[in-house]
Amino acid sequence: MIITDTHTHLYSEAFDDDRKDMVQRALDAKVTRFFIPAIDSSHTEAMLQLEANYPDYMFLMMGLHPTSVKDNFKDELQHVEDMLAKRHFYAVGEIGIDLFWDTSTLEIQKEAFKHQIQLAKKYKLPIVIHCRDAFDEIFEVLETEKDDELFGIFHCFTGTLEQAHKAMSYNMKLGIGGVATFKNGKIDQFLNQIDLKHIVLETDSPYLAPKPYRGKRNESSYVTKVLEKLSEIYEVSEEKIAEITTQNSKEIFKI
């Protein structure tokens, strides 16, 4: 059984004291594919080092996270362009719009999001979307870019069934993580109405740890708790969930 974590910040400072042990715990739990989203240029070196240390397991993305879209965002976007031109990445991400922390940057967040979607199309790569308090704004941008070259993952999907169908209409898989295990997460109430072919697994570690670790540091081995929950929701074996979601990730990331 191969389990894929399609979204994990393993280069985070949260793992500086035990990164090697934490990765080994994941490997022991049969999590052997780790897709690593970017945040901004300050994290690039740590991402490259992670890949150098685990070349068989780590698959890097490149992008500018919406909470890092500040006054210098054009310089940061140039860094993204330079890196994409220099070497292969598996996706442009994580990108999108976040209105939880700062609504004043909405216009430049939209500009950065749109620009990076166009970069993804240029390199024929998927996008990995970060959305927080911004479904309408995300969909507005996606609508302007909708075509056969637009595809990817709606990371950490926490919306309604209607929003799920809307996201899928833009060729997006739904990234399902720890929220599916929360009592108030709500998505567990309708997930079984969505075909598994649209689902990928993720942790977003070190954030959003699933039950019974909620509120603690998340790590990639905990994706098995999401796997257990989806097995319960869909009433199929964990092996089947792992097989289908890993195959979905292969189709998205083209590996």
Coordinates of C-alpha atoms in Angstrom, one line a residue, residues 4-226:
T4 CA 0.4 9.9 -0.6
D5 CA 0.5 13.1 1.4
T6 CA -0.2 15.7 -1.3
H7 CA 0.4 18.7 0.9
T8 CA 3.0 18.9 3.7
H9 CA 5.4 21.6 4.8
L10 CA 8.2 19.2 5.9
Y11 CA 10.8 22.0 5.7
S12 CA 8.9 24.0 8.4
E13 CA 10.9 25.1 11.5
A14 CA 8.3 23.1 13.5
F15 CA 10.3 20.0 12.5
D16 CA 13.8 21.3 13.0
D17 CA 14.4 19.2 16.1
D18 CA 13.1 15.9 14.8
R19 CA 12.7 16.0 11.1
K20 CA 14.5 12.8 10.4
D21 CA 12.5 10.8 13.0
M22 CA 9.3 12.4 11.8
V23 CA 9.9 11.5 8.1
Q24 CA 10.8 7.9 9.2
R25 CA 7.5 7.6 11.2
A26 CA 5.7 8.5 7.9
L27 CA 7.7 6.0 5.9
D28 CA 7.0 3.3 8.5
A29 CA 3.3 4.1 8.1
K30 CA 3.6 3.5 4.3
V31 CA 3.4 7.2 3.5
T32 CA 6.1 7.3 0.8
R33 CA 5.1 10.3 -1.4
F34 CA 5.3 13.8 0.0
F35 CA 4.3 16.8 -2.1
I36 CA 5.9 20.0 -0.7
P37 CA 4.2 23.4 -1.3
A38 CA 6.1 26.6 -1.4
I39 CA 5.4 29.7 0.7
D40 CA 7.9 32.4 -0.5
S41 CA 11.6 32.8 -1.4
S42 CA 12.7 32.7 2.3
H43 CA 11.8 29.0 2.3
T44 CA 13.2 27.9 -1.0
E45 CA 16.6 26.8 0.3
A46 CA 15.1 24.6 3.0
M47 CA 12.8 23.0 0.4
L48 CA 15.7 22.2 -1.9
Q49 CA 17.7 20.8 1.1
L50 CA 14.7 18.6 2.0
E51 CA 14.6 17.2 -1.5
A52 CA 18.4 16.6 -1.5
N53 CA 18.1 14.6 1.7
Y54 CA 15.2 12.5 0.5
P55 CA 15.3 12.5 -3.3
D56 CA 13.1 9.4 -3.7
Y57 CA 10.2 10.7 -1.6
M58 CA 10.0 14.5 -1.9
F59 CA 8.2 16.3 -4.8
L60 CA 8.6 20.1 -4.7
M61 CA 6.1 22.8 -5.8
M62 CA 7.0 26.4 -6.5
G63 CA 4.7 29.4 -5.8
L64 CA 3.9 32.4 -3.7
H65 CA 1.5 31.8 -0.8
P66 CA -1.3 34.4 -0.6
T67 CA -0.3 35.4 3.0
S68 CA 3.1 36.3 1.6
V69 CA 1.7 38.6 -1.0
K70 CA 3.0 41.9 0.4
D71 CA 4.5 45.2 -1.0
N72 CA 7.4 43.2 -2.6
F73 CA 5.1 40.6 -4.3
K74 CA 6.4 41.4 -7.8
D75 CA 9.9 40.5 -6.6
E76 CA 8.6 37.3 -5.1
L77 CA 6.7 36.5 -8.3
Q78 CA 10.0 37.0 -10.2
H79 CA 11.6 34.5 -7.9
V80 CA 8.9 32.0 -8.7
E81 CA 9.4 32.6 -12.5
D82 CA 13.2 32.2 -12.1
M83 CA 12.9 28.9 -10.2
L84 CA 10.3 27.5 -12.7
A85 CA 12.7 28.3 -15.6
K86 CA 15.6 26.8 -13.8
R87 CA 14.4 23.3 -12.9
H88 CA 11.3 21.0 -12.8
F89 CA 8.6 21.4 -10.1
Y90 CA 5.5 19.3 -9.8
A91 CA 3.0 22.1 -9.4
V92 CA 2.6 25.8 -8.9
G93 CA 1.5 26.1 -5.3
E94 CA 0.4 26.9 -2.9
I95 CA -1.3 29.9 -4.4
G96 CA -4.7 31.5 -4.0
I97 CA -6.5 34.0 -1.8
D98 CA -6.5 34.3 2.0
L99 CA -8.9 36.9 3.5
F100 CA -8.7 35.6 7.1
W101 CA -5.5 37.4 8.0
D102 CA -5.6 40.5 5.8
T103 CA -8.4 41.8 3.5
S104 CA -6.4 44.9 2.5
T105 CA -4.3 42.9 0.1
L106 CA -7.1 41.4 -1.9
E107 CA -6.4 43.1 -5.2
I108 CA -2.7 42.2 -5.2
Q109 CA -3.6 38.7 -4.0
K110 CA -5.9 38.3 -7.0
E111 CA -3.2 39.7 -9.3
A112 CA -0.6 37.2 -7.9
F113 CA -3.0 34.3 -8.1
K114 CA -3.9 35.0 -11.7
H115 CA -0.3 35.5 -12.7
Q116 CA 0.7 32.2 -11.2
I117 CA -2.1 30.3 -12.9
Q118 CA -0.8 31.6 -16.2
L119 CA 2.7 30.4 -15.2
A120 CA 1.3 27.0 -14.5
K121 CA -0.3 26.9 -17.9
K122 CA 3.0 28.0 -19.5
Y123 CA 4.8 25.0 -17.9
K124 CA 1.8 22.7 -18.2
L125 CA 1.7 22.2 -14.4
P126 CA -1.2 21.8 -12.0
I127 CA -2.0 24.5 -9.5
V128 CA -2.5 23.9 -5.8
I129 CA -5.0 26.4 -4.3
H130 CA -5.0 27.9 -0.8
C131 CA -8.5 29.3 0.0
R132 CA -9.4 30.9 3.3
D133 CA -12.6 32.9 3.7
A134 CA -12.4 33.5 -0.1
F135 CA -14.4 31.0 -2.1
D136 CA -16.2 33.6 -4.2
E137 CA -13.0 35.5 -4.9
I138 CA -11.1 32.3 -5.9
F139 CA -13.9 31.2 -8.2
E140 CA -14.0 34.7 -9.8
V141 CA -10.3 34.3 -10.8
L142 CA -10.7 30.7 -11.8
E143 CA -13.6 31.7 -14.1
T144 CA -11.4 34.1 -16.0
E145 CA -8.8 31.3 -16.5
K146 CA -11.1 28.4 -17.1
D147 CA -9.9 26.2 -20.0
D148 CA -8.5 22.7 -20.7
E149 CA -5.1 23.8 -19.4
L150 CA -6.4 24.7 -15.9
F151 CA -6.2 21.8 -13.4
G152 CA -4.9 21.0 -10.0
I153 CA -5.9 20.6 -6.4
F154 CA -8.2 22.6 -4.1
H155 CA -6.0 22.2 -1.0
C156 CA -7.6 21.8 2.4
F157 CA -11.1 21.8 1.0
T158 CA -13.6 22.9 3.7
G159 CA -16.5 24.2 1.7
T160 CA -20.1 23.0 1.0
L161 CA -21.2 20.3 -1.4
E162 CA -22.2 23.1 -3.9
Q163 CA -18.7 24.6 -3.6
A164 CA -17.1 21.2 -4.0
H165 CA -18.9 20.8 -7.3
K166 CA -17.9 24.3 -8.4
A167 CA -14.3 23.5 -7.6
M168 CA -14.4 20.3 -9.5
S169 CA -15.9 22.1 -12.5
Y170 CA -12.5 23.9 -12.9
N171 CA -10.7 20.5 -13.1
M172 CA -9.7 20.5 -9.4
K173 CA -9.3 17.5 -7.2
L174 CA -10.3 18.1 -3.5
G175 CA -7.5 17.9 -1.0
I176 CA -9.0 16.3 2.1
G177 CA -7.1 16.4 5.4
G178 CA -7.6 16.6 9.2
V179 CA -10.8 18.7 9.0
A180 CA -12.7 15.6 7.8
T181 CA -12.1 14.1 11.2
F182 CA -13.4 17.1 13.2
K183 CA -16.8 17.0 14.8
N184 CA -17.6 20.4 13.4
G185 CA -15.7 19.9 10.1
K186 CA -19.0 19.3 8.2
I187 CA -17.4 18.0 5.0
D188 CA -17.7 14.4 6.4
Q189 CA -21.5 14.8 6.1
F190 CA -21.4 15.0 2.3
L191 CA -18.1 13.6 1.1
N192 CA -19.6 10.2 0.2
Q193 CA -21.7 12.1 -2.5
I194 CA -18.4 12.9 -4.2
D195 CA -16.8 10.2 -6.3
L196 CA -13.4 9.1 -4.9
K197 CA -11.8 9.9 -8.3
H198 CA -12.0 13.6 -7.2
I199 CA -10.2 13.1 -3.9
V200 CA -6.6 13.3 -2.7
L201 CA -5.2 13.0 0.8
E202 CA -3.1 15.6 2.6
T203 CA -2.0 16.7 6.1
D204 CA -1.0 20.4 5.6
S205 CA 1.5 19.5 8.4
P206 CA 2.5 21.0 10.8
Y207 CA -1.0 22.5 10.7
L208 CA -4.5 21.1 11.1
A209 CA -3.7 17.8 12.8
P210 CA -6.6 15.3 12.7
K211 CA -8.3 13.7 15.6
P212 CA -7.0 12.5 18.1
Y213 CA -4.1 15.0 17.7
R214 CA -6.2 18.1 17.0
G215 CA -4.5 21.2 18.4
K216 CA -1.1 19.6 18.4
R217 CA 1.7 19.7 15.7
N218 CA 0.6 17.7 12.6
E219 CA 2.9 15.4 10.7
S220 CA 2.7 13.3 7.6
S221 CA 2.3 10.0 9.4
Y222 CA -1.1 11.3 10.6
V223 CA -2.5 11.2 7.1
T224 CA -3.4 7.6 8.1
K225 CA -6.0 9.1 10.4
V226 CA -7.6 10.8 7.4

